[in-house]
Structures are given as structure tokens and as C-alpha cells.
CSV table of C-alpha atoms in Angstrom, one decimal:
chain,number,residue,atom,x,y,z
X,1343,MET,CA,218.7,-6.1,-21.1
X,1344,LYS,CA,215.7,-4.6,-19.4
X,1345,GLN,CA,213.1,-7.3,-18.7
X,1346,ARG,CA,209.6,-6.3,-19.8
X,1347,ASP,CA,206.4,-7.9,-21.1
X,1348,ASP,CA,204.8,-5.1,-23.1
X,1349,MET,CA,206.8,-5.3,-26.4
X,1350,THR,CA,205.6,-6.7,-29.7
X,1351,PHE,CA,207.2,-10.1,-29.0
X,1352,PRO,CA,208.2,-11.9,-25.8
X,1353,ILE,CA,211.6,-10.9,-24.4
X,1354,GLU,CA,212.9,-14.3,-25.4
X,1355,GLU,CA,212.4,-13.4,-29.1
X,1356,TYR,CA,214.7,-10.4,-28.8
X,1357,GLN,CA,217.2,-12.4,-26.8
X,1358,ARG,CA,217.3,-14.9,-29.6
X,1359,ARG,CA,217.8,-12.2,-32.3
X,1360,LEU,CA,220.5,-10.5,-30.3
X,1361,SER,CA,222.3,-13.8,-29.7
X,1362,GLY,CA,222.2,-14.7,-33.4
X,1363,LEU,CA,223.6,-11.2,-34.3
X,1364,ARG,CA,226.5,-11.6,-31.8
X,1365,GLN,CA,227.4,-15.0,-33.3
X,1366,ARG,CA,227.7,-13.3,-36.7
X,1367,ILE,CA,229.7,-10.4,-35.2
X,1368,ALA,CA,232.1,-13.0,-33.8
X,1369,GLN,CA,232.3,-14.9,-37.0
X,1370,ARG,CA,233.4,-11.7,-38.8
X,1371,HIS,CA,236.0,-11.0,-36.1
X,1372,LEU,CA,234.4,-7.7,-35.1
X,1373,ASP,CA,234.2,-6.2,-31.7
X,1374,ALA,CA,230.9,-4.2,-32.3
X,1375,VAL,CA,228.5,-3.1,-35.0
X,1376,VAL,CA,226.8,0.2,-35.6
X,1377,ILE,CA,223.3,-0.4,-36.9
X,1378,THR,CA,221.5,2.5,-38.5
X,1379,ASP,CA,218.8,0.9,-40.7
X,1380,PRO,CA,215.4,1.6,-39.0
X,1381,GLU,CA,214.1,-1.9,-39.9
X,1382,ASN,CA,217.1,-3.5,-38.4
X,1383,ILE,CA,217.0,-1.4,-35.2
X,1384,MET,CA,213.3,-2.4,-34.8
X,1385,TYR,CA,214.0,-6.0,-35.4
X,1386,LEU,CA,216.6,-6.1,-32.6
X,1387,THR,CA,214.9,-3.8,-30.0
X,1388,ASP,CA,211.2,-3.0,-31.0
X,1389,TYR,CA,212.2,0.6,-31.4
X,1390,GLN,CA,210.3,2.6,-33.9
X,1391,THR,CA,209.6,6.3,-34.7
X,1392,THR,CA,208.5,8.3,-37.7
X,1393,GLY,CA,211.5,10.5,-37.0
X,1394,TYR,CA,214.1,8.2,-38.5
X,1395,SER,CA,215.3,10.9,-40.9
X,1396,PHE,CA,217.3,12.1,-38.0
X,1397,PHE,CA,220.5,10.1,-37.3
X,1398,GLN,CA,219.9,7.1,-35.0
X,1399,ALA,CA,222.1,4.1,-34.2
X,1400,LEU,CA,222.1,1.0,-32.2
X,1401,VAL,CA,225.6,-0.1,-31.2
X,1402,VAL,CA,225.9,-3.8,-30.3
X,1403,PRO,CA,229.3,-4.9,-28.8
X,1404,VAL,CA,230.1,-8.5,-29.0
X,1405,ASP,CA,230.4,-8.9,-25.2
X,1406,ASP,CA,228.8,-5.8,-23.6
X,1407,ASP,CA,225.4,-4.2,-23.3
X,1408,PRO,CA,224.1,-2.4,-26.4
X,1409,PHE,CA,223.5,1.4,-26.4
X,1410,MET,CA,221.6,3.8,-28.6
X,1411,ILE,CA,222.3,7.2,-30.1
X,1412,THR,CA,219.2,9.2,-30.9
X,1413,ARG,CA,217.9,12.7,-31.2
X,1414,ALA,CA,216.8,13.8,-27.7
X,1415,MET,CA,213.2,14.0,-29.0
X,1416,GLU,CA,213.2,10.3,-29.8
X,1417,GLU,CA,214.8,9.0,-26.6
X,1418,SER,CA,211.3,8.6,-25.1
X,1419,ASN,CA,210.7,5.8,-27.7
X,1420,ILE,CA,213.6,3.9,-26.3
X,1421,HIS,CA,212.2,4.0,-22.8
X,1422,ALA,CA,208.6,3.4,-23.8
X,1423,ARG,CA,209.2,0.6,-26.3
X,1424,THR,CA,212.5,-1.3,-25.9
X,1425,TRP,CA,214.7,-3.3,-23.7
X,1426,VAL,CA,217.7,-1.0,-24.2
X,1427,GLU,CA,219.0,0.6,-21.0
X,1428,ARG,CA,221.9,2.7,-22.2
X,1429,THR,CA,221.1,5.8,-24.3
X,1430,ARG,CA,223.1,8.8,-25.4
X,1431,PRO,CA,220.7,11.4,-26.9
X,1432,TYR,CA,221.9,14.5,-28.8
X,1433,PRO,CA,220.0,17.9,-28.9
X,1434,ASP,CA,218.8,19.5,-32.1
X,1435,THR,CA,221.7,21.9,-31.7
X,1436,GLY,CA,224.2,19.1,-31.2
X,1437,ASP,CA,226.3,16.9,-33.4
X,1438,ALA,CA,224.9,13.4,-33.8
X,1439,ILE,CA,228.1,11.9,-35.3
X,1440,GLN,CA,230.3,13.4,-32.6
X,1441,MET,CA,227.9,11.9,-30.0
X,1442,LEU,CA,228.4,8.5,-31.6
X,1443,VAL,CA,232.2,8.9,-31.6
X,1444,ASP,CA,232.1,10.1,-27.9
X,1445,ALA,CA,230.0,7.1,-26.9
X,1446,LEU,CA,232.3,4.6,-28.7
X,1447,ARG,CA,235.2,6.1,-26.8
X,1448,GLU,CA,233.2,6.1,-23.5
X,1449,PHE,CA,232.5,2.4,-23.8
X,1450,GLY,CA,236.1,1.5,-24.9
X,1451,LEU,CA,235.4,0.8,-28.6
X,1452,ASP,CA,237.3,3.6,-30.2
X,1453,LYS,CA,240.3,1.3,-30.9
X,1454,LYS,CA,238.4,-1.8,-31.9
X,1455,ARG,CA,237.1,-3.5,-35.1
X,1456,ILE,CA,233.8,-1.9,-35.7
X,1457,GLY,CA,231.3,-2.9,-38.4
X,1458,TYR,CA,228.8,-0.4,-39.9
X,1459,GLU,CA,226.1,-0.6,-42.6
X,1460,ARG,CA,227.8,1.1,-45.5
X,1461,ASN,CA,224.8,0.8,-47.7
X,1462,SER,CA,222.2,2.1,-45.2
X,1463,TYR,CA,219.9,4.8,-46.6
X,1464,PHE,CA,220.2,6.5,-43.2
X,1465,PHE,CA,223.9,6.7,-42.8
X,1466,PRO,CA,225.0,8.9,-45.7
X,1467,ALA,CA,228.5,9.2,-47.1
X,1468,TYR,CA,229.2,12.5,-45.5
X,1469,GLN,CA,228.5,11.0,-42.0
X,1470,GLN,CA,230.6,7.9,-42.8
X,1471,ASP,CA,233.4,10.2,-43.8
X,1472,ARG,CA,233.2,12.0,-40.4
X,1473,ILE,CA,233.6,8.6,-38.6
X,1474,HIS,CA,236.6,7.7,-40.7
X,1475,THR,CA,238.4,11.0,-40.2
X,1476,THR,CA,237.5,11.2,-36.5
X,1477,LEU,CA,237.8,7.7,-35.2
X,1478,THR,CA,241.3,7.2,-36.6
X,1479,ASP,CA,242.4,4.5,-34.2
X,1480,ALA,CA,239.5,2.1,-34.9
X,1481,LYS,CA,239.3,-0.3,-37.8
X,1482,LEU,CA,236.0,0.4,-39.6
X,1483,LEU,CA,234.6,-2.4,-41.8
X,1484,ASP,CA,231.4,-2.8,-43.8
X,1485,CYS,CA,229.0,-5.2,-42.2
X,1486,PHE,CA,225.9,-4.5,-44.4
X,1487,GLY,CA,223.5,-7.4,-44.2
X,1488,ILE,CA,224.6,-8.8,-40.9
X,1489,VAL,CA,221.2,-8.2,-39.3
X,1490,GLU,CA,219.3,-9.1,-42.4
X,1491,GLN,CA,220.8,-12.6,-42.2
X,1492,GLY,CA,218.5,-13.1,-39.2
X,1493,ARG,CA,215.5,-11.2,-40.6
X,1494,ILE,CA,215.3,-13.3,-43.8
X,1495,CYS,CA,213.6,-16.2,-42.1
X,1496,LYS,CA,210.7,-15.3,-39.9
X,1497,SER,CA,210.1,-17.1,-36.5
X,1498,PRO,CA,206.8,-18.7,-35.6
X,1499,VAL,CA,205.8,-15.6,-33.6
X,1500,GLU,CA,206.6,-13.3,-36.6
X,1501,ILE,CA,204.5,-15.5,-38.9
X,1502,GLU,CA,201.6,-15.3,-36.4
X,1503,LEU,CA,201.9,-11.5,-36.2
X,1504,MET,CA,201.9,-11.2,-40.0
X,1505,TYR,CA,198.5,-12.8,-40.1
X,1506,ARG,CA,197.3,-9.7,-38.2
X,1507,ALA,CA,198.8,-7.6,-41.0
X,1508,ALA,CA,197.0,-9.9,-43.5
X,1509,ALA,CA,193.7,-9.3,-41.9
X,1510,ALA,CA,194.1,-5.5,-42.5
X,1511,THR,CA,195.2,-6.2,-46.1
X,1512,GLU,CA,192.1,-8.2,-46.8
X,1513,ALA,CA,189.8,-5.8,-45.1
X,1514,GLY,CA,191.2,-2.9,-47.1
X,1515,MET,CA,191.1,-4.8,-50.4
X,1516,LYS,CA,187.4,-5.8,-49.8
X,1517,ALA,CA,186.5,-2.2,-49.0
X,1518,GLY,CA,188.3,-1.1,-52.1
X,1519,ILE,CA,186.6,-3.6,-54.3
X,1520,GLU,CA,183.2,-2.6,-52.9
X,1521,ALA,CA,184.0,1.1,-53.8
X,1522,CYS,CA,185.1,0.4,-57.4
X,1523,GLN,CA,182.4,1.4,-59.8
X,1524,ALA,CA,181.8,3.8,-62.7
X,1525,GLY,CA,181.4,7.4,-61.5
X,1526,VAL,CA,183.6,7.0,-58.4
X,1527,THR,CA,187.0,8.7,-58.2
X,1528,GLU,CA,190.2,6.9,-57.5
X,1529,ASN,CA,190.5,9.1,-54.4
X,1530,GLU,CA,187.3,7.7,-53.0
X,1531,ILE,CA,188.5,4.2,-53.6
X,1532,GLY,CA,191.8,4.9,-51.9
X,1533,ALA,CA,189.8,6.4,-48.9
X,1534,ALA,CA,187.7,3.3,-48.7
X,1535,ILE,CA,190.8,1.0,-48.7
X,1536,SER,CA,192.5,3.1,-46.0
X,1537,ALA,CA,189.4,3.1,-43.8
X,1538,GLY,CA,189.0,-0.6,-44.2
X,1539,MET,CA,192.6,-1.4,-43.2
X,1540,PHE,CA,192.6,0.9,-40.2
X,1541,ASN,CA,189.1,-0.2,-39.0
X,1542,ALA,CA,190.4,-3.8,-39.1
X,1543,GLY,CA,193.3,-2.9,-36.7
X,1544,GLY,CA,195.8,-2.1,-39.4
X,1545,GLU,CA,198.4,0.6,-38.7
X,1546,PRO,CA,200.0,3.2,-41.1
X,1547,PRO,CA,201.7,1.2,-43.9
X,1548,ALA,CA,205.1,2.0,-45.4
X,1549,VAL,CA,203.2,2.7,-48.7
X,1550,MET,CA,199.6,3.8,-49.2
X,1551,PRO,CA,197.5,1.7,-51.5
X,1552,TYR,CA,198.0,1.8,-55.3
X,1553,VAL,CA,194.8,2.7,-57.1
X,1554,THR,CA,194.8,3.2,-60.9
X,1555,SER,CA,191.9,2.9,-63.4
X,1556,GLY,CA,191.8,2.4,-67.1
X,1557,PRO,CA,194.8,3.6,-69.1
X,1558,ARG,CA,196.5,4.9,-65.9
X,1559,SER,CA,197.1,1.4,-64.8
X,1560,MET,CA,200.0,1.3,-67.3
X,1561,ILE,CA,201.9,3.9,-65.2
X,1562,GLY,CA,204.4,2.2,-62.8
X,1563,HIS,CA,203.8,2.8,-59.1
X,1564,ALA,CA,201.1,5.4,-59.8
X,1565,THR,CA,198.2,5.8,-57.4
X,1566,TRP,CA,195.1,7.9,-57.0
X,1567,GLU,CA,195.0,11.4,-58.6
X,1568,GLY,CA,191.3,12.2,-58.7
X,1569,ARG,CA,190.4,10.4,-61.9
X,1570,THR,CA,186.8,9.2,-62.3
X,1571,VAL,CA,186.3,5.6,-63.2
X,1572,GLN,CA,184.4,5.3,-66.5
X,1573,PRO,CA,182.0,2.6,-67.6
X,1574,GLY,CA,183.7,-0.4,-69.1
X,1575,GLU,CA,187.1,0.3,-67.4
X,1576,HIS,CA,189.1,-1.8,-65.1
X,1577,VAL,CA,190.6,-0.8,-61.8
X,1578,PHE,CA,194.0,-2.1,-60.5
X,1579,LEU,CA,194.5,-2.3,-56.8
X,1580,GLU,CA,197.6,-3.2,-54.7
X,1581,VAL,CA,197.2,-3.0,-50.9
X,1582,GLY,CA,199.8,-3.5,-48.2
X,1583,GLY,CA,198.4,-4.0,-44.8
X,1584,CYS,CA,200.6,-3.3,-41.7
X,1585,TYR,CA,200.7,-4.3,-38.1
X,1586,ARG,CA,203.6,-3.4,-35.8
X,1587,ARG,CA,205.5,-2.5,-39.0
X,1588,TYR,CA,205.1,-6.0,-40.4
X,1589,HIS,CA,203.4,-6.0,-43.9
X,1590,THR,CA,201.6,-8.3,-46.2
X,1591,ALA,CA,200.5,-7.2,-49.7
X,1592,MET,CA,197.9,-8.2,-52.3
X,1593,MET,CA,196.9,-7.2,-55.9
X,1594,ARG,CA,193.4,-7.5,-57.3
X,1595,THR,CA,191.6,-6.4,-60.4
X,1596,ILE,CA,188.0,-5.1,-60.8
X,1597,VAL,CA,186.2,-4.9,-64.2
X,1598,ASN,CA,183.4,-2.4,-64.5
X,1599,GLY,CA,181.5,-3.9,-67.5
X,1600,THR,CA,182.1,-7.1,-69.5
X,1601,LEU,CA,185.0,-9.5,-68.9
X,1602,THR,CA,186.6,-9.7,-72.3
X,1603,ASP,CA,188.3,-12.8,-73.6
X,1604,SER,CA,191.7,-11.2,-73.2
X,1605,MET,CA,191.0,-10.2,-69.6
X,1606,TYR,CA,189.7,-13.6,-68.8
X,1607,LYS,CA,192.8,-15.2,-70.3
X,1608,ALA,CA,195.0,-12.9,-68.2
X,1609,GLN,CA,193.0,-13.8,-65.0
X,1610,GLU,CA,193.5,-17.5,-65.7
X,1611,LYS,CA,197.2,-17.1,-66.5
X,1612,MET,CA,197.9,-15.4,-63.2
X,1613,LYS,CA,195.8,-17.9,-61.2
X,1614,HIS,CA,197.7,-20.7,-62.9
X,1615,ALA,CA,201.0,-19.1,-61.9
X,1616,LEU,CA,199.9,-18.8,-58.2
X,1617,ASP,CA,198.7,-22.4,-58.3
X,1618,ALA,CA,202.1,-23.4,-59.5
X,1619,VAL,CA,203.7,-21.5,-56.7
X,1620,HIS,CA,201.7,-23.3,-54.1
X,1621,GLU,CA,202.3,-26.7,-55.8
X,1622,ASN,CA,206.1,-26.3,-56.2
X,1623,PHE,CA,207.6,-23.8,-53.8
X,1624,GLN,CA,209.5,-25.6,-51.1
X,1625,PRO,CA,212.8,-25.4,-49.1
X,1626,GLY,CA,215.8,-26.1,-51.2
X,1627,MET,CA,214.5,-24.4,-54.4
X,1628,THR,CA,216.6,-21.5,-55.6
X,1629,VAL,CA,214.9,-18.1,-56.1
X,1630,SER,CA,216.2,-18.1,-59.7
X,1631,ASP,CA,214.3,-21.3,-60.4
X,1632,ALA,CA,211.2,-19.9,-58.6
X,1633,ASP,CA,211.3,-16.8,-60.7
X,1634,ASN,CA,211.8,-18.8,-63.9
X,1635,MET,CA,208.8,-20.9,-63.2
X,1636,VAL,CA,206.5,-17.9,-62.6
X,1637,ARG,CA,208.0,-15.9,-65.5
X,1638,ASN,CA,207.6,-18.7,-68.0
X,1639,ILE,CA,203.9,-19.2,-67.2
X,1640,ILE,CA,203.2,-15.5,-67.5
X,1641,SER,CA,205.3,-15.0,-70.7
X,1642,ASP,CA,203.4,-17.7,-72.5
X,1643,ASN,CA,200.3,-15.6,-73.3
X,1644,ASP,CA,198.5,-14.3,-76.4
X,1645,VAL,CA,197.1,-11.1,-74.9
X,1646,GLY,CA,200.2,-8.9,-75.4
X,1647,ALA,CA,201.2,-8.8,-71.8
X,1648,ARG,CA,204.6,-9.4,-70.0
X,1649,LEU,CA,206.1,-9.6,-66.6
X,1650,ILE,CA,208.4,-6.6,-66.6
X,1651,THR,CA,209.6,-7.0,-63.0
X,1652,ARG,CA,210.9,-9.6,-60.6
X,1653,SER,CA,208.2,-12.1,-59.8
X,1654,GLY,CA,208.4,-11.7,-56.0
X,1655,TYR,CA,210.3,-10.3,-53.1
X,1656,SER,CA,210.8,-10.8,-49.4
X,1657,ILE,CA,208.3,-8.9,-47.2
X,1658,GLY,CA,208.1,-8.2,-43.5
X,1659,ILE,CA,209.3,-5.2,-41.4
X,1660,ALA,CA,209.2,-1.9,-43.3
X,1661,PHE,CA,209.2,1.8,-42.9
X,1662,PRO,CA,208.5,4.3,-45.7
X,1663,PRO,CA,209.4,4.6,-48.5
X,1664,SER,CA,208.8,0.9,-49.3
X,1665,TRP,CA,207.0,-2.1,-47.8
X,1666,ASP,CA,209.3,-4.7,-49.3
X,1667,GLU,CA,212.5,-6.4,-48.2
X,1668,GLY,CA,213.5,-7.0,-51.8
X,1669,TYR,CA,217.0,-5.8,-51.1
X,1670,ILE,CA,217.5,-8.8,-48.8
X,1671,VAL,CA,216.2,-11.3,-51.4
X,1672,SER,CA,214.0,-11.0,-54.6
X,1673,LEU,CA,212.8,-13.7,-56.9
X,1674,LYS,CA,214.7,-12.9,-60.1
X,1675,GLN,CA,216.9,-14.6,-62.6
X,1676,GLY,CA,220.5,-15.4,-61.7
X,1677,GLU,CA,220.0,-15.4,-57.9
X,1678,SER,CA,221.4,-18.4,-56.1
X,1679,VAL,CA,219.6,-17.9,-52.7
X,1680,VAL,CA,217.8,-21.0,-51.6
X,1681,LEU,CA,214.3,-21.0,-50.2
X,1682,GLU,CA,214.2,-21.8,-46.5
X,1683,GLU,CA,211.4,-22.4,-44.0
X,1684,GLY,CA,210.2,-19.1,-42.6
X,1685,MET,CA,210.9,-17.0,-45.6
X,1686,THR,CA,208.0,-14.7,-46.6
X,1687,PHE,CA,207.4,-13.4,-50.1
X,1688,HIS,CA,204.9,-11.2,-52.0
X,1689,ILE,CA,204.5,-13.2,-55.2
X,1690,ILE,CA,203.5,-10.9,-58.1
X,1691,PRO,CA,202.7,-12.7,-61.4
X,1692,TRP,CA,201.1,-9.5,-62.7
X,1693,MET,CA,200.6,-8.7,-66.4
X,1694,TRP,CA,201.6,-5.4,-67.9
X,1695,GLY,CA,200.1,-4.5,-71.3
X,1696,VAL,CA,197.0,-6.6,-71.8
X,1697,ASP,CA,195.6,-5.5,-75.1
X,1698,GLY,CA,198.4,-3.0,-75.1
X,1699,ASP,CA,196.8,-0.6,-72.6
X,1700,LYS,CA,195.9,-2.4,-69.4
X,1701,THR,CA,197.9,-3.6,-66.4
X,1702,VAL,CA,196.2,-6.2,-64.2
X,1703,GLY,CA,197.2,-8.2,-61.2
X,1704,ILE,CA,196.5,-11.0,-58.8
X,1705,SER,CA,199.1,-11.6,-56.2
X,1706,ASP,CA,199.7,-13.4,-52.9
X,1707,THR,CA,201.8,-13.2,-49.8
X,1708,ILE,CA,203.2,-16.6,-48.7
X,1709,TYR,CA,205.5,-18.1,-46.2
X,1710,ILE,CA,207.7,-21.2,-46.8
X,1711,THR,CA,206.9,-24.1,-44.6
X,1712,ASP,CA,208.9,-27.3,-43.8
X,1713,GLU,CA,207.4,-29.0,-46.9
X,1714,GLY,CA,206.0,-26.3,-49.1
X,1715,CYS,CA,204.3,-22.9,-48.7
X,1716,LYS,CA,201.1,-21.3,-47.4
X,1717,SER,CA,199.2,-18.1,-48.1
X,1718,PHE,CA,198.4,-15.5,-45.4
X,1719,PHE,CA,195.1,-14.8,-47.3
X,1720,SER,CA,191.8,-16.5,-48.0
X,1721,MET,CA,190.2,-14.1,-50.5
X,1722,ASP,CA,189.0,-15.3,-53.9
X,1723,ARG,CA,191.5,-14.5,-56.7
X,1724,ASP,CA,189.1,-14.0,-59.6
X,1725,PHE,CA,188.7,-10.6,-61.1
X,1726,THR,CA,185.6,-8.9,-59.6
X,1727,VAL,CA,183.2,-8.1,-62.5
X,1728,LYS,CA,180.6,-5.4,-62.0
X,1729,PRO,CA,178.2,-5.0,-64.9
X,1730,CYS,CA,177.6,-1.4,-65.8
X,1731,LYS,CA,174.1,-0.1,-66.8
X,1732,GLU,CA,174.1,1.5,-70.2
X,1733,SER,CA,172.3,4.5,-68.6
X,1734,ALA,CA,175.1,5.1,-66.1
X,1735,LYS,CA,176.7,8.4,-66.9
X,1736,PRO,CA,179.4,9.2,-64.3
X,1737,ILE,CA,180.0,12.8,-63.6
X,1738,PRO,CA,183.4,13.9,-64.7
X,1739,LEU,CA,185.6,15.2,-61.8
X,1740,ASP,CA,185.9,18.8,-63.2
X,1741,GLU,CA,182.1,18.9,-63.5
X,1742,ALA,CA,181.6,17.6,-59.9
X,1743,ARG,CA,184.0,20.2,-58.6
X,1744,ALA,CA,182.2,22.9,-60.5
X,1745,LYS,CA,178.9,21.8,-58.9
X,1746,GLU,CA,180.5,21.8,-55.4
X,1747,LYS,CA,181.8,25.3,-55.9
X,1748,SER,CA,178.4,26.5,-57.1
X,1749,ALA,CA,176.7,25.0,-54.0
X,1750,ASP,CA,179.3,26.6,-51.7
X,1751,LYS,CA,178.7,30.0,-53.3
X,1752,ALA,CA,174.9,29.5,-52.9
X,1753,LYS,CA,175.4,28.8,-49.2
X,1754,GLU,CA,177.5,32.0,-48.8
X,1755,ASN,CA,174.6,34.0,-50.4
X,1756,GLY,CA,172.1,32.4,-48.1
X,1757,VAL,CA,170.4,30.3,-50.7
X,1758,SER,CA,169.7,26.6,-50.0
X,1759,LYS,CA,170.6,23.8,-52.4
X,1760,SER,CA,166.9,23.0,-52.7
X,1761,THR,CA,166.1,26.4,-54.3
X,1762,GLN,CA,168.9,26.1,-57.0
X,1763,ALA,CA,167.5,25.8,-60.5
């Protein structure tokens, strides 16, 4: 292991993670594991690249130095970012899987018990078939989840770093709330959020912010599409700030106009659910009980809304296409996983279908402590209400575009805007 002091965490953190993984490798009676999930590779080595659609693998023997297989273009990331010393890059004209097989043979693993992440998005079936038909003397076994067992509980240095992500989340959300008003497009709100996150030190998140207004808030996982916010409408925002690939996320709701009785009830219901989370979440509680507690609070409403998803999910390291670690653990019914100190969750007691046509949200990212839980955020949870003036008449997007084209044409003809009738 190359000793260096310029990685995301101290070298001792990576030594701890690698040692824990090797203990689990030994417990499963494996000789080595082939790790292909980009989040897992980063967790173990600090390696990251946007080029993870090309095959890459970290091979960790139980009693020898790890080595990496990457596209030649990406090998520089190993040297620039990680403690890994042994690399076997393949050219764009080469065969990535053959390179992996050759390296396993080179390091004496071709006749051993080798674990691989069978459910990895980035190790598709046709590549797994190649391994099985080529490495015929080895015993290949599914070890999916072997790294995630270490990732599920964050260390103190990870918690500290996630506060950096939370600062970006809050800055982006504040900028988005400030931008929300009648006459503004969803695109402009999204731009404000993005600038707020990045100016606060945030880095490109796994998912860009979700911004929907009025009836579009009922569309799952929709985001800005140029719609203009109208007087009296609400805006639903969900922002995931990122720092060194670690994420925190937050939902908030803005009302342009009057806060109706049903919207006020929805606000108070979600606040009550989050208060219950902070009062009751603690080590030893099952995620099923945690979900039931949140779900029962949200379901007991008279505004026509329901919680149509899980009530929370693990969050931490992420690459596109998702910022959550929900495949590791989610708060949903029937799950027997027990809360432990260091677990981090995005808690989402959001409400779909208020008055039949509105989705609203207030959410929190928390971490489990030795006695309870704490939030990464300090922002107020109430809906932001912005009274609209009756005279406010926002310009529809198509009309705004027509005016812009007219102005551009006038410039081309040498006529200034000031002389246009």
C-alpha cells in the first residue's frame, strides 16, 4: 500500500476498510474478490472517474497486494488519487475481460476461490459469462454485498466529511428557495440551486436537483422542463449536495400565494413525522419499525395524501445515476435490519396527492448516534410562503421566447432594443 497524505481520508482509514474487507473474505472462505461497483472501489481506494462505464475492477486477494484493471485512459486516476501500486491497464482496442483473466493468472489466482459482485451494474452478464468460460480452473462465487457490509456504518471521519456535503445541500436549497416566485421558470430555479451548491464548495452530484411546480409535482422523479411558475402555485424542491462523492439530501416546499388549510396540515404532518424520528430513532430499532412509525404518521391525514414510497434510505457514496444507497438498506416494511451507530439515512416523509394534485415534501438527512440520531442540517422546515401580488402577471415561456427571438432579429438588422415599438 502506497503511503500518501493527499487522499480524501487519512491512510489509516483505508487500512481499516481493507482490513475489514479481508476479514469478511476469510469468513467466506474466499482467496480473493473482484470488485466492480464504482462506489465500492472508491470506498476502498479513493479512486474515482466519470469513465466508469468502461470496465474497471479492483482485485483484493486475502493475503497479497490488491491490483486494478482499468482502461488505459483511467490509469492516471489510480496514480493521482489512490494507494494502489499494481495496475494492469487495457487499451481501447484491447479486451478488458481478457486482461482481468491474464492478471488473475499472473498473480496466481486462476485456480482459487474468487468472489465477484454478481449484481453489479458494471459487470454485466455477458462479461461474467466470459469469466466462467475462460477461467475454468477457478471456483467463482457471488460475493455481492461484501464491501457494503463495511460501508453501511460511516466512520467518524466520514460523518465529518458528510457535513461538507450538507453545507452544499443547504446553500443550494437556500438559493433555490430565493429564486422561487411567480414568473420564474423551473430552469432558472435549477440554475440557482446548482450555482448555490457549487459556490459553497459542492461537487457534481449523482443526480441534479429535482424542481417541479404546480401540477408537475405529481410526476415522479421529474425535474425542470422550462415551465413558468404561476401565481398561487407551489414548488417542490429536492436537492442532493455532494462532496468527494458523499451526499446528503433535502426536500423543501415553497408556496407562491396563500398557505391553504390543507397545505398547512401537510406541513405540520411532515414536521411531526421528522420530530418523531429524532425522538425515537436509536440503535437497536429495526428499519421496519422505523418505517412503520413514519408511515403511520403520514397516512393519518385528511388532505388526500399518502406516502407511496419507502420512508427513507441509506445515503453516502454515490455516482450517477442515483445518490442513494437504498440497495444496501432502506426503511421499508418487512426489513429486519437493525439501526446501528454510524448509519446515515435520508428520511423522506413526503406527501403525494395533497388535494389530489400536489406533491409536497420536507425531508432530513440524519446519522445514528450511540443514543439516538442527529441531523446534518440546521435549516427551518416550514414551507416558505411568498405572497403574490394580484397584479403579478408572469410572462409565459413561449411568449418570453418569442420576445427573445424578436430582439435577436432586431440586433441582426441593426436596430437596438430601445427603438422597438
